[in-house]
JSON list of C-alpha atoms in Angstrom, two decimals:
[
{"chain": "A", "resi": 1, "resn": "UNK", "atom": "CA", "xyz": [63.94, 190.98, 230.23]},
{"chain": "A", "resi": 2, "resn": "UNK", "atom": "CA", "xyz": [60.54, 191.47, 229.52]},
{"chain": "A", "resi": 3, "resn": "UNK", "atom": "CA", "xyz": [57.65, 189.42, 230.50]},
{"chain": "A", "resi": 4, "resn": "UNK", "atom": "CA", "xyz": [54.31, 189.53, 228.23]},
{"chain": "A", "resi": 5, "resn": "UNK", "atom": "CA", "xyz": [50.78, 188.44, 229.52]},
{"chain": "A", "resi": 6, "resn": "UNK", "atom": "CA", "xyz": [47.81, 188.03, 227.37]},
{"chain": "A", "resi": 7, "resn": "UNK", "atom": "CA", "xyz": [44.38, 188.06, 228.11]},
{"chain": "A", "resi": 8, "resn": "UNK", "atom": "CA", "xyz": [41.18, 188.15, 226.13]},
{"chain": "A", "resi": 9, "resn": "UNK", "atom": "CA", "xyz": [40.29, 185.11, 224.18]},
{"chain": "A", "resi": 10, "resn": "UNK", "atom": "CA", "xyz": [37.68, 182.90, 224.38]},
{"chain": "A", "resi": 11, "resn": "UNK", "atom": "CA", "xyz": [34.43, 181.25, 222.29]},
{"chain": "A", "resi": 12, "resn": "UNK", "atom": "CA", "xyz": [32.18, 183.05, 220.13]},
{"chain": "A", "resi": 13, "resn": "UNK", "atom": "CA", "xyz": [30.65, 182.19, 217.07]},
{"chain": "A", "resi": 14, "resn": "UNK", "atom": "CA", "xyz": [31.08, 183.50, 213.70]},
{"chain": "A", "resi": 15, "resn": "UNK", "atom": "CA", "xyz": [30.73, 187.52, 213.21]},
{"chain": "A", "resi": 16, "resn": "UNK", "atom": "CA", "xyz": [31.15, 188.27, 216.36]},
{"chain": "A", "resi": 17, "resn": "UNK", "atom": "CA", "xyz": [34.17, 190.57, 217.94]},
{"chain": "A", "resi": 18, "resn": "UNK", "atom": "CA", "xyz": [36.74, 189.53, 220.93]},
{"chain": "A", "resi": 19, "resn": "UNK", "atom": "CA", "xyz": [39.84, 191.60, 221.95]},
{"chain": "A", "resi": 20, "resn": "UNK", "atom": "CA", "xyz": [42.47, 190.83, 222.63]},
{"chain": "A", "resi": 21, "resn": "UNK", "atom": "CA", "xyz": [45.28, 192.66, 225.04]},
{"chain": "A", "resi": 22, "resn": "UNK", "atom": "CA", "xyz": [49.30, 192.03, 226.07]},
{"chain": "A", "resi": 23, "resn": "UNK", "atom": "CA", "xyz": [50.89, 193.37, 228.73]},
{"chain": "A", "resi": 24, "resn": "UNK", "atom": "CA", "xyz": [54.62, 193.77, 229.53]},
{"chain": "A", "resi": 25, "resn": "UNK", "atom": "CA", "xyz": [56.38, 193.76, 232.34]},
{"chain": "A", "resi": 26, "resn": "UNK", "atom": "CA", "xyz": [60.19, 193.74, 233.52]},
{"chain": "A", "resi": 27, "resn": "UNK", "atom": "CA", "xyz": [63.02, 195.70, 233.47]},
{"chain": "A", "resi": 28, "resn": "UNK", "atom": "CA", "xyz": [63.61, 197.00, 229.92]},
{"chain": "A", "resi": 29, "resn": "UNK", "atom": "CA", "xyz": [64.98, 200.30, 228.09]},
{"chain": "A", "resi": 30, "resn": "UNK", "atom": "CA", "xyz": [62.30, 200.41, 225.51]},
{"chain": "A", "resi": 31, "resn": "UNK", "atom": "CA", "xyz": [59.90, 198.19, 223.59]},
{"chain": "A", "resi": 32, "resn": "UNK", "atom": "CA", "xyz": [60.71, 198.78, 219.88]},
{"chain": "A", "resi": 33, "resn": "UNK", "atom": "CA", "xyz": [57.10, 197.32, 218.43]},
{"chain": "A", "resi": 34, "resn": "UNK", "atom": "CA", "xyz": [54.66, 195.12, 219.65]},
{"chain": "A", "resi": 35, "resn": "UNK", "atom": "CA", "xyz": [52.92, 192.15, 217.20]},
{"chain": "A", "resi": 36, "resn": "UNK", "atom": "CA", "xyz": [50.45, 189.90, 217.38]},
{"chain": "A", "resi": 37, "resn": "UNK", "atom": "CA", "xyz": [50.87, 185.91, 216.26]},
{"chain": "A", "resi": 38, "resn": "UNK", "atom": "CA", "xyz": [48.39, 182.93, 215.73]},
{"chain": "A", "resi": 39, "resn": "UNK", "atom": "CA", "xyz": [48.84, 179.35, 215.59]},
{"chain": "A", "resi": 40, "resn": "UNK", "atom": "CA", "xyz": [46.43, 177.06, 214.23]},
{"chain": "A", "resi": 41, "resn": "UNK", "atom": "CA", "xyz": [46.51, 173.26, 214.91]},
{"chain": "A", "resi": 42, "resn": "UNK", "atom": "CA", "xyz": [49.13, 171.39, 212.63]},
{"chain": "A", "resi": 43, "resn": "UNK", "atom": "CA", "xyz": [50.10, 175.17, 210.66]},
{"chain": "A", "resi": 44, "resn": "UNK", "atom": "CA", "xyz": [52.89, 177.47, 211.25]},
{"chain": "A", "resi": 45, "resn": "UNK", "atom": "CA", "xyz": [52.88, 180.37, 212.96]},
{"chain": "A", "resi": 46, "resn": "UNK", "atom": "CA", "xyz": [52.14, 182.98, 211.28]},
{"chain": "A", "resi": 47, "resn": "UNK", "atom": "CA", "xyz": [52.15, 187.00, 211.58]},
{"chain": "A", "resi": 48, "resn": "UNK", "atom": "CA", "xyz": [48.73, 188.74, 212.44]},
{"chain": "A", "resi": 49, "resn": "UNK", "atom": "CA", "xyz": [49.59, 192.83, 212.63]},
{"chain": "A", "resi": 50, "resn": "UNK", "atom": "CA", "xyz": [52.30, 195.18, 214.40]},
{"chain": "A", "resi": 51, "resn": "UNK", "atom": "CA", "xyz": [52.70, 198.09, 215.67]},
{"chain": "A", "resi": 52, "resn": "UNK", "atom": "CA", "xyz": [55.82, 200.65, 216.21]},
{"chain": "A", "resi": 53, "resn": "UNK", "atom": "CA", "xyz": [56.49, 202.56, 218.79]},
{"chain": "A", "resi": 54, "resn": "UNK", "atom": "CA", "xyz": [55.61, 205.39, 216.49]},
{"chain": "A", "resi": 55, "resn": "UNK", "atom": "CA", "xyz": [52.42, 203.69, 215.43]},
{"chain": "A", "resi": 56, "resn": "UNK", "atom": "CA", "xyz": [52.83, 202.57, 212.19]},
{"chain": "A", "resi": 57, "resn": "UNK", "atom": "CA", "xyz": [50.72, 199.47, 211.65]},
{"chain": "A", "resi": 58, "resn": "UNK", "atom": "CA", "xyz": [50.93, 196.43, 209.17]},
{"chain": "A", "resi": 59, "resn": "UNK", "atom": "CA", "xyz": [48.18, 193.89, 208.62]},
{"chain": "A", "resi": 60, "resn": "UNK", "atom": "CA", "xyz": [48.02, 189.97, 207.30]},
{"chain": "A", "resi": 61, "resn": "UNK", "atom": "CA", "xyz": [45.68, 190.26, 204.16]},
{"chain": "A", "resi": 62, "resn": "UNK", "atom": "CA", "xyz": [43.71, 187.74, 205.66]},
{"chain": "A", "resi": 63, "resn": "UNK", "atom": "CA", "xyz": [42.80, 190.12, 209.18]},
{"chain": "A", "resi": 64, "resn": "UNK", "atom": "CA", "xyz": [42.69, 193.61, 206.88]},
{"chain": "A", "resi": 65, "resn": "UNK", "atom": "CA", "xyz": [39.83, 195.91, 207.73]},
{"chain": "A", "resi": 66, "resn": "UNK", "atom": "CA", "xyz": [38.57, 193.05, 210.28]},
{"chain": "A", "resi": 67, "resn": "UNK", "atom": "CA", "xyz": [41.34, 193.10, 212.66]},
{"chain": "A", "resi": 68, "resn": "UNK", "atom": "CA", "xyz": [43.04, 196.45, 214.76]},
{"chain": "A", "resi": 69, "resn": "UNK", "atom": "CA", "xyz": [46.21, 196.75, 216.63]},
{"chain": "A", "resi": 70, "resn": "UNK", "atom": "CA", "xyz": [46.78, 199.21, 219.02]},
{"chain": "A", "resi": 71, "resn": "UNK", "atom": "CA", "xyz": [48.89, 200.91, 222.24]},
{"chain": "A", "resi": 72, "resn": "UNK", "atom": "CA", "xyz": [47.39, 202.50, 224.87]},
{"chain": "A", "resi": 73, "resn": "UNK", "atom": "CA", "xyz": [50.91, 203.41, 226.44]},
{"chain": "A", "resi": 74, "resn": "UNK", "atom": "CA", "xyz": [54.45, 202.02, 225.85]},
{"chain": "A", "resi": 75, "resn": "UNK", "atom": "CA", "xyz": [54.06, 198.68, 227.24]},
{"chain": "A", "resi": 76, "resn": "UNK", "atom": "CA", "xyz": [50.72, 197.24, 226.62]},
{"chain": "A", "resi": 77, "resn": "UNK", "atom": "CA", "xyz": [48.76, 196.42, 223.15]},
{"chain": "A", "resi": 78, "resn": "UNK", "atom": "CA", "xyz": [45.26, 195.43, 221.85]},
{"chain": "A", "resi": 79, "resn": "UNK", "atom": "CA", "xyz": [43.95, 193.34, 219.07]},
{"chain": "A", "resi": 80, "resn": "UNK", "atom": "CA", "xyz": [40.34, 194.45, 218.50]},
{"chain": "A", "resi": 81, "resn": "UNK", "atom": "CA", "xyz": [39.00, 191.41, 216.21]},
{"chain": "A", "resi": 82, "resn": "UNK", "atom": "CA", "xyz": [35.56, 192.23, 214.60]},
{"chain": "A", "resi": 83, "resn": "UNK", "atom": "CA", "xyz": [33.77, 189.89, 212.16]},
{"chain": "A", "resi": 84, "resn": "UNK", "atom": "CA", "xyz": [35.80, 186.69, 213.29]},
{"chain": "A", "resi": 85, "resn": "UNK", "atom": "CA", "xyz": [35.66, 183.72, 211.36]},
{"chain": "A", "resi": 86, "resn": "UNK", "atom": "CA", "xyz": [36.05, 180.02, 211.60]},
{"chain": "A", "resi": 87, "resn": "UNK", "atom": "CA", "xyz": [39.21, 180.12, 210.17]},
{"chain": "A", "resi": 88, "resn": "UNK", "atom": "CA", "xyz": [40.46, 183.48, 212.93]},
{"chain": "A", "resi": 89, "resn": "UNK", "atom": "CA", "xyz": [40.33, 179.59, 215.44]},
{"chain": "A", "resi": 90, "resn": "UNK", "atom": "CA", "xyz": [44.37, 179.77, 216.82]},
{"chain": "A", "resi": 91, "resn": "UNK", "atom": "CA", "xyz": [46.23, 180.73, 219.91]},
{"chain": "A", "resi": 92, "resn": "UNK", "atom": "CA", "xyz": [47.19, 184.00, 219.66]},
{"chain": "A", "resi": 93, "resn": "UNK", "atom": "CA", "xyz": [50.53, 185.22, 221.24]},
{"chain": "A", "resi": 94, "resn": "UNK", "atom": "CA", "xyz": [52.42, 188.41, 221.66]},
{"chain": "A", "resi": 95, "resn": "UNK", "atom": "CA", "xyz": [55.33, 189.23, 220.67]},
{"chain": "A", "resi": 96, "resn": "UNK", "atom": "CA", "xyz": [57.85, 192.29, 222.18]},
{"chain": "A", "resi": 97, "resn": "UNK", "atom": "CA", "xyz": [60.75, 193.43, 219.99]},
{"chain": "A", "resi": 98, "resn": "UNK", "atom": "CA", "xyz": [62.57, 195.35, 223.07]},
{"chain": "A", "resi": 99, "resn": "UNK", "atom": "CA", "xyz": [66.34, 196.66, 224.17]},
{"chain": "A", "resi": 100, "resn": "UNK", "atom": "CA", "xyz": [68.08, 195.84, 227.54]},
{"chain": "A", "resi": 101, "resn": "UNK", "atom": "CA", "xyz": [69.34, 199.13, 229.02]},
{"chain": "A", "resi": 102, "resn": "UNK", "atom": "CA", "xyz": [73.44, 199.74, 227.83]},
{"chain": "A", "resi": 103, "resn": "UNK", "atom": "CA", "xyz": [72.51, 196.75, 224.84]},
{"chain": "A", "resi": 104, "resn": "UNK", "atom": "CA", "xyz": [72.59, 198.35, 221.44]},
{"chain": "A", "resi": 105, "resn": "UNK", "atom": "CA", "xyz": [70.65, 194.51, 220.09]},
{"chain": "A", "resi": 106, "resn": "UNK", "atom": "CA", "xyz": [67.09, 193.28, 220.16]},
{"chain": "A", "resi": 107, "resn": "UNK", "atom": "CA", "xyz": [65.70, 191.13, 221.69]},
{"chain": "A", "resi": 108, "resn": "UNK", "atom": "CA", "xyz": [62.41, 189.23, 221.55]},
{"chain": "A", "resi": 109, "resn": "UNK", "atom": "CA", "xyz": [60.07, 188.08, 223.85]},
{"chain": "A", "resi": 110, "resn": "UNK", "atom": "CA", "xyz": [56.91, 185.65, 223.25]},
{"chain": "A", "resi": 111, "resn": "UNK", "atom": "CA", "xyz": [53.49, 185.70, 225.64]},
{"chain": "A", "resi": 112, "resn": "UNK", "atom": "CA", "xyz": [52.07, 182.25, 226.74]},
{"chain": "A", "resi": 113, "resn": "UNK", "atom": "CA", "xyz": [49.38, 182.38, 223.85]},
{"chain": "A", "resi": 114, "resn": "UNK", "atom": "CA", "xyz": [45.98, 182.78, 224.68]},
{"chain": "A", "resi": 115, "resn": "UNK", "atom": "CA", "xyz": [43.04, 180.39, 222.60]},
{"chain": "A", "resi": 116, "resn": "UNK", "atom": "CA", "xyz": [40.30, 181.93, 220.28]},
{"chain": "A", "resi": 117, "resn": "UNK", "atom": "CA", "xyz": [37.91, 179.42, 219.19]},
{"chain": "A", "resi": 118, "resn": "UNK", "atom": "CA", "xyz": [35.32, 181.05, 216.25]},
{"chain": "A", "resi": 119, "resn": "UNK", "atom": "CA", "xyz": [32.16, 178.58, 215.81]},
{"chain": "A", "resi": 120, "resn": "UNK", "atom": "CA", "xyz": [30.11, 178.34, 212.23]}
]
């Protein structure tokens, strides 16, 4: 299985930048992409980007041209947030879409969530 820590988050005030980073661990065949979640108090949670393994990236409208995902290496990935606003406040988690070695499925692993807190 794979095991994902995050690290990164924290308080800052509006406009300013944080990033954020996951890394996995475990025994694994290969890590298919790599995403980044947020979950706000009493909402759902809800996609911020991906990445492949190939490094195609997608974006929520609401994080586009603010918010970059990115892989140094095949099991780690970065959310560089820039511009953060009140409403970027969540816990962010990470999420693995990997295959077990001789297992043609997916499977999906979730990070412990880490807290960003944007002040007006």
């Amino acid at each position: 299985q794979v095991q994902l820590v995050e690290s990164g988050g924290g308080l800052v005030q509006a406009g300013e930048s944080l990033r954020l980073s996951c890394e996995a661990s475990g025994s694994f065949f290969s890590i298919n992409s790599m995403a980044w979640y947020r979950q706000a108090p009493g909402k759902q949670r809800e996609l911020v980007a991906t990445i492949t393994s190939s490094g195609r990236t997608n974006y929520a409208d609401s994080v586009k041209g603010r918010f970059t995902i990115s892989r140094d290496n095949a099991k780690n990935t970065n959310l560089q947030m820039n511009n953060l606003k009140p409403e970027d406040t969540a816990v962010y988690y990470c999420r693995a879409d990997y295959r077990r070695y001789s297992m043609p499925s997916i499977d999906i692993s979730w990070g412990q969530g880490t807290q960003v807190t944007v002040s007006s």
